[in-house]
Short mmCIF file of N, CA and C in Angstrom, two decimals:
data_model
loop_
_atom_site.label_atom_id
_atom_site.label_comp_id
_atom_site.label_asym_id
_atom_site.label_seq_id
_atom_site.Cartn_x
_atom_site.Cartn_y
_atom_site.Cartn_z
N MET A 200 0.85 -1.17 0.00
CA MET A 200 0.00 0.00 0.00
C MET A 200 0.90 1.24 0.00
N LYS A 201 0.47 2.24 -0.69
CA LYS A 201 1.20 3.52 -0.72
C LYS A 201 0.88 4.31 0.55
N LEU A 202 1.85 5.06 1.03
CA LEU A 202 1.65 5.87 2.24
C LEU A 202 0.48 6.82 2.06
N ASN A 203 0.38 7.49 0.91
CA ASN A 203 -0.72 8.44 0.74
C ASN A 203 -2.08 7.74 0.81
N ASP A 204 -2.17 6.51 0.28
CA ASP A 204 -3.42 5.75 0.38
C ASP A 204 -3.73 5.38 1.82
N LEU A 205 -2.69 4.98 2.56
CA LEU A 205 -2.87 4.64 3.97
C LEU A 205 -3.36 5.85 4.76
N LEU A 206 -2.74 7.00 4.54
CA LEU A 206 -3.15 8.20 5.27
C LEU A 206 -4.59 8.59 4.96
N GLN A 207 -4.98 8.48 3.70
CA GLN A 207 -6.36 8.78 3.34
C GLN A 207 -7.33 7.79 3.98
N TYR A 208 -6.95 6.51 3.99
CA TYR A 208 -7.78 5.50 4.63
C TYR A 208 -7.92 5.80 6.12
N LEU A 209 -6.82 6.10 6.78
CA LEU A 209 -6.86 6.39 8.21
C LEU A 209 -7.72 7.61 8.50
N HIS A 210 -7.63 8.61 7.66
CA HIS A 210 -8.44 9.81 7.83
C HIS A 210 -9.94 9.46 7.76
N SER A 211 -10.28 8.57 6.84
CA SER A 211 -11.68 8.21 6.63
C SER A 211 -12.21 7.18 7.62
N HIS A 212 -11.32 6.35 8.17
CA HIS A 212 -11.79 5.22 8.97
C HIS A 212 -11.36 5.22 10.44
N SER A 213 -10.54 6.15 10.86
CA SER A 213 -10.09 6.13 12.26
C SER A 213 -10.99 6.94 13.18
N GLY A 214 -11.88 7.74 12.60
CA GLY A 214 -12.73 8.59 13.42
C GLY A 214 -12.09 9.89 13.84
N HIS A 215 -10.91 10.19 13.27
CA HIS A 215 -10.19 11.42 13.61
C HIS A 215 -9.72 12.11 12.34
N ASP A 216 -9.65 13.42 12.40
CA ASP A 216 -9.17 14.20 11.25
C ASP A 216 -7.66 14.09 11.18
N LEU A 217 -7.18 13.13 10.43
CA LEU A 217 -5.75 12.93 10.30
C LEU A 217 -5.14 13.91 9.31
N LEU A 218 -5.90 14.23 8.26
CA LEU A 218 -5.36 15.12 7.23
C LEU A 218 -5.57 16.58 7.61
N ASP A 219 -4.61 17.37 7.22
CA ASP A 219 -4.66 18.82 7.42
C ASP A 219 -4.37 19.43 6.05
N GLY A 220 -5.35 19.37 5.16
CA GLY A 220 -5.15 19.74 3.76
C GLY A 220 -4.94 18.48 2.95
N SER A 221 -4.21 18.60 1.85
CA SER A 221 -3.90 17.43 1.03
C SER A 221 -2.91 16.54 1.78
N VAL A 222 -2.67 15.35 1.24
CA VAL A 222 -1.69 14.46 1.88
C VAL A 222 -0.33 15.14 1.93
N ASP A 223 0.09 15.74 0.82
CA ASP A 223 1.39 16.43 0.80
C ASP A 223 1.45 17.55 1.83
N GLU A 224 0.39 18.37 1.91
CA GLU A 224 0.35 19.45 2.90
C GLU A 224 0.38 18.89 4.32
N THR A 225 -0.36 17.82 4.53
CA THR A 225 -0.42 17.20 5.85
C THR A 225 0.96 16.73 6.29
N ILE A 226 1.68 16.07 5.38
CA ILE A 226 3.02 15.60 5.72
C ILE A 226 3.94 16.77 6.02
N ARG A 227 3.90 17.80 5.20
CA ARG A 227 4.75 18.99 5.45
C ARG A 227 4.44 19.59 6.82
N LYS A 228 3.17 19.75 7.12
CA LYS A 228 2.78 20.33 8.41
C LYS A 228 3.18 19.42 9.57
N ALA A 229 3.01 18.12 9.38
CA ALA A 229 3.37 17.17 10.45
C ALA A 229 4.87 17.23 10.73
N LEU A 230 5.66 17.25 9.69
CA LEU A 230 7.12 17.29 9.87
C LEU A 230 7.58 18.61 10.47
N ALA A 231 6.85 19.69 10.17
CA ALA A 231 7.20 21.01 10.70
C ALA A 231 6.62 21.25 12.09
N GLY A 232 5.76 20.34 12.54
CA GLY A 232 5.13 20.52 13.86
C GLY A 232 4.00 21.53 13.85
N THR A 233 3.41 21.79 12.68
CA THR A 233 2.34 22.79 12.58
C THR A 233 0.99 22.17 12.21
N HIS A 234 0.87 20.85 12.27
CA HIS A 234 -0.40 20.17 12.00
C HIS A 234 -1.43 20.70 12.98
N HIS A 235 -2.68 20.85 12.54
CA HIS A 235 -3.73 21.40 13.41
C HIS A 235 -4.00 20.54 14.64
N ASP A 236 -3.63 19.26 14.58
CA ASP A 236 -3.82 18.35 15.70
C ASP A 236 -2.46 17.71 16.02
N PRO A 237 -1.84 18.10 17.12
CA PRO A 237 -0.49 17.61 17.41
C PRO A 237 -0.35 16.08 17.42
N LEU A 238 -1.33 15.35 17.97
CA LEU A 238 -1.23 13.90 17.98
C LEU A 238 -1.34 13.32 16.57
N ALA A 239 -2.28 13.82 15.80
CA ALA A 239 -2.41 13.37 14.41
C ALA A 239 -1.14 13.70 13.64
N GLY A 240 -0.57 14.88 13.88
CA GLY A 240 0.68 15.25 13.23
C GLY A 240 1.81 14.30 13.59
N GLU A 241 1.85 13.88 14.83
CA GLU A 241 2.89 12.94 15.25
C GLU A 241 2.70 11.58 14.58
N ILE A 242 1.47 11.14 14.45
CA ILE A 242 1.18 9.87 13.77
C ILE A 242 1.64 9.95 12.32
N VAL A 243 1.27 11.02 11.64
CA VAL A 243 1.66 11.20 10.23
C VAL A 243 3.18 11.25 10.10
N SER A 244 3.82 11.99 10.97
CA SER A 244 5.27 12.12 10.93
C SER A 244 5.96 10.78 11.13
N LEU A 245 5.49 10.01 12.09
CA LEU A 245 6.08 8.69 12.35
C LEU A 245 5.89 7.75 11.17
N LEU A 246 4.71 7.77 10.57
CA LEU A 246 4.47 6.91 9.41
C LEU A 246 5.36 7.34 8.24
N TYR A 247 5.50 8.64 8.04
CA TYR A 247 6.32 9.14 6.94
C TYR A 247 7.79 8.76 7.14
N ARG A 248 8.21 8.71 8.38
CA ARG A 248 9.61 8.38 8.69
C ARG A 248 9.87 6.88 8.83
N ALA A 249 8.87 6.07 8.54
CA ALA A 249 9.05 4.62 8.61
C ALA A 249 10.16 4.20 7.66
N PRO A 250 10.93 3.19 8.01
CA PRO A 250 12.00 2.73 7.13
C PRO A 250 11.48 2.45 5.72
N GLY A 251 12.16 3.00 4.74
CA GLY A 251 11.79 2.79 3.35
C GLY A 251 10.88 3.86 2.79
N CYS A 252 10.26 4.66 3.64
CA CYS A 252 9.40 5.73 3.15
C CYS A 252 10.24 6.97 2.87
N THR A 253 10.11 7.46 1.66
CA THR A 253 10.85 8.66 1.28
C THR A 253 9.96 9.70 0.62
N ALA A 254 8.73 9.32 0.34
CA ALA A 254 7.79 10.22 -0.34
C ALA A 254 6.37 9.74 -0.07
N PRO A 255 5.38 10.59 -0.29
CA PRO A 255 4.00 10.17 -0.06
C PRO A 255 3.57 8.94 -0.87
N ASP A 256 4.21 8.71 -2.01
CA ASP A 256 3.84 7.54 -2.82
C ASP A 256 4.74 6.34 -2.57
N SER A 257 5.50 6.37 -1.47
CA SER A 257 6.32 5.22 -1.09
C SER A 257 5.43 4.09 -0.61
N ASP A 258 5.87 2.87 -0.86
CA ASP A 258 5.16 1.71 -0.33
C ASP A 258 5.44 1.60 1.17
N ILE A 259 4.41 1.21 1.92
CA ILE A 259 4.58 0.98 3.34
C ILE A 259 3.78 -0.29 3.69
N THR A 260 4.43 -1.21 4.35
CA THR A 260 3.77 -2.45 4.73
C THR A 260 3.06 -2.28 6.08
N ARG A 261 2.23 -3.23 6.37
CA ARG A 261 1.55 -3.24 7.67
C ARG A 261 2.59 -3.26 8.80
N ALA A 262 3.60 -4.09 8.65
CA ALA A 262 4.64 -4.20 9.68
C ALA A 262 5.39 -2.89 9.84
N GLN A 263 5.73 -2.23 8.74
CA GLN A 263 6.43 -0.94 8.83
C GLN A 263 5.56 0.09 9.56
N ALA A 264 4.28 0.12 9.23
CA ALA A 264 3.38 1.08 9.87
C ALA A 264 3.25 0.80 11.37
N ALA A 265 3.09 -0.47 11.72
CA ALA A 265 2.95 -0.82 13.14
C ALA A 265 4.23 -0.51 13.91
N LEU A 266 5.37 -0.83 13.33
CA LEU A 266 6.65 -0.53 13.98
C LEU A 266 6.87 0.97 14.13
N ALA A 267 6.47 1.73 13.13
CA ALA A 267 6.65 3.18 13.18
C ALA A 267 5.89 3.79 14.35
N LEU A 268 4.71 3.24 14.65
CA LEU A 268 3.90 3.78 15.74
C LEU A 268 4.22 3.16 17.09
N GLY A 269 5.12 2.18 17.13
CA GLY A 269 5.47 1.51 18.37
C GLY A 269 5.85 2.44 19.51
N PRO A 270 6.78 3.37 19.30
CA PRO A 270 7.16 4.27 20.40
C PRO A 270 5.99 5.12 20.91
N LEU A 271 5.13 5.53 20.00
CA LEU A 271 3.96 6.33 20.40
C LEU A 271 2.99 5.48 21.22
N ARG A 272 2.79 4.25 20.80
CA ARG A 272 1.92 3.34 21.55
C ARG A 272 2.45 3.14 22.96
N LEU A 273 3.75 2.91 23.08
CA LEU A 273 4.34 2.70 24.40
C LEU A 273 4.17 3.93 25.29
N ARG A 274 4.34 5.11 24.71
CA ARG A 274 4.19 6.35 25.48
C ARG A 274 2.76 6.48 26.02
N TYR A 275 1.78 6.12 25.21
CA TYR A 275 0.39 6.25 25.65
C TYR A 275 -0.10 5.08 26.48
N MET A 276 0.71 4.05 26.64
CA MET A 276 0.36 2.93 27.51
C MET A 276 0.79 3.17 28.96
N LYS A 277 1.59 4.21 29.18
CA LYS A 277 2.02 4.51 30.54
C LYS A 277 0.84 4.92 31.40
N ASP A 278 0.97 4.68 32.69
CA ASP A 278 -0.12 4.97 33.62
C ASP A 278 -0.53 6.44 33.64
N ASP A 279 0.41 7.34 33.43
CA ASP A 279 0.09 8.76 33.52
C ASP A 279 -0.28 9.38 32.17
N ALA A 280 -0.40 8.57 31.13
CA ALA A 280 -0.75 9.08 29.80
C ALA A 280 -2.26 9.35 29.73
N PRO A 281 -2.64 10.36 28.95
CA PRO A 281 -4.07 10.65 28.81
C PRO A 281 -4.81 9.48 28.14
N VAL A 282 -5.95 9.11 28.70
CA VAL A 282 -6.73 7.99 28.19
C VAL A 282 -7.18 8.27 26.76
N GLU A 283 -7.59 9.49 26.47
CA GLU A 283 -8.06 9.81 25.11
C GLU A 283 -6.95 9.62 24.09
N GLY A 284 -5.73 9.98 24.43
CA GLY A 284 -4.60 9.76 23.53
C GLY A 284 -4.39 8.28 23.29
N PHE A 285 -4.48 7.49 24.34
CA PHE A 285 -4.35 6.04 24.20
C PHE A 285 -5.42 5.49 23.25
N ARG A 286 -6.65 5.93 23.44
CA ARG A 286 -7.75 5.46 22.58
C ARG A 286 -7.51 5.85 21.12
N ARG A 287 -7.04 7.05 20.90
CA ARG A 287 -6.79 7.50 19.52
C ARG A 287 -5.67 6.71 18.87
N VAL A 288 -4.59 6.47 19.60
CA VAL A 288 -3.47 5.72 19.04
C VAL A 288 -3.91 4.28 18.75
N GLU A 289 -4.60 3.66 19.70
CA GLU A 289 -5.07 2.29 19.48
C GLU A 289 -6.08 2.23 18.34
N GLY A 290 -6.94 3.23 18.24
CA GLY A 290 -7.89 3.29 17.13
C GLY A 290 -7.18 3.40 15.79
N THR A 291 -6.09 4.14 15.77
CA THR A 291 -5.30 4.28 14.54
C THR A 291 -4.66 2.95 14.17
N VAL A 292 -4.14 2.24 15.16
CA VAL A 292 -3.52 0.94 14.90
C VAL A 292 -4.56 -0.03 14.34
N HIS A 293 -5.76 -0.01 14.91
CA HIS A 293 -6.82 -0.88 14.40
C HIS A 293 -7.22 -0.48 12.99
N ALA A 294 -7.25 0.81 12.71
CA ALA A 294 -7.58 1.28 11.36
C ALA A 294 -6.49 0.86 10.36
N ILE A 295 -5.23 0.83 10.80
CA ILE A 295 -4.15 0.35 9.93
C ILE A 295 -4.41 -1.10 9.57
N ASP A 296 -4.76 -1.91 10.55
CA ASP A 296 -5.10 -3.31 10.27
C ASP A 296 -6.25 -3.38 9.27
N GLY A 297 -7.25 -2.55 9.46
CA GLY A 297 -8.39 -2.53 8.55
C GLY A 297 -7.99 -2.17 7.13
N ALA A 298 -7.08 -1.23 7.00
CA ALA A 298 -6.62 -0.81 5.66
C ALA A 298 -5.99 -1.97 4.93
N TYR A 299 -5.14 -2.71 5.60
CA TYR A 299 -4.46 -3.83 4.95
C TYR A 299 -5.39 -5.02 4.75
N ASN A 300 -6.34 -5.21 5.66
CA ASN A 300 -7.33 -6.27 5.47
C ASN A 300 -8.21 -5.96 4.25
N ASP A 301 -8.65 -4.71 4.14
CA ASP A 301 -9.46 -4.31 2.98
C ASP A 301 -8.68 -4.46 1.68
N GLU A 302 -7.41 -4.09 1.72
CA GLU A 302 -6.57 -4.22 0.53
C GLU A 302 -6.45 -5.69 0.11
N ALA A 303 -6.27 -6.57 1.08
CA ALA A 303 -6.16 -8.00 0.78
C ALA A 303 -7.46 -8.54 0.20
N LEU A 304 -8.59 -8.11 0.75
CA LEU A 304 -9.88 -8.55 0.23
C LEU A 304 -10.11 -8.06 -1.20
N ARG A 305 -9.74 -6.82 -1.48
CA ARG A 305 -9.87 -6.28 -2.85
C ARG A 305 -9.01 -7.07 -3.80
N SER A 306 -7.81 -7.41 -3.37
CA SER A 306 -6.89 -8.16 -4.22
C SER A 306 -7.45 -9.54 -4.53
N ARG A 307 -8.02 -10.20 -3.54
CA ARG A 307 -8.61 -11.52 -3.74
C ARG A 307 -9.82 -11.46 -4.68
N SER A 308 -10.63 -10.42 -4.49
CA SER A 308 -11.80 -10.27 -5.34
C SER A 308 -11.41 -10.02 -6.79
N ALA A 309 -10.35 -9.26 -6.99
CA ALA A 309 -9.89 -8.94 -8.35
C ALA A 309 -9.31 -10.18 -9.05
N GLN A 310 -8.81 -11.12 -8.29
CA GLN A 310 -8.21 -12.32 -8.86
C GLN A 310 -9.26 -13.33 -9.31
N LYS A 311 -10.48 -13.18 -8.82
CA LYS A 311 -11.53 -14.16 -9.17
C LYS A 311 -12.16 -13.87 -10.50
#
């Protein structure tokens, strides 16, 4: 899956406004720390910085996406972390799984 497709999917299916303009604008704002939602900006930034990602149209695997968000998940699992942040990060991880599950189902359907 391409990073830009993943970000659009997450924006549509995570229940949170992940995008702040176009995908390119969102990435620029996330990397600059000016995204309208700091947590969403951090998620976008981490996904963009995943190993192998160099541009919005870079391929990103489920494993790369999950690993990229690992440090953020650990931070929000601490006892003193805000519960809403934990819910948002976990919701994003579940939406990532959904994106790749949907992609696999589309691929299987196209092969029939």
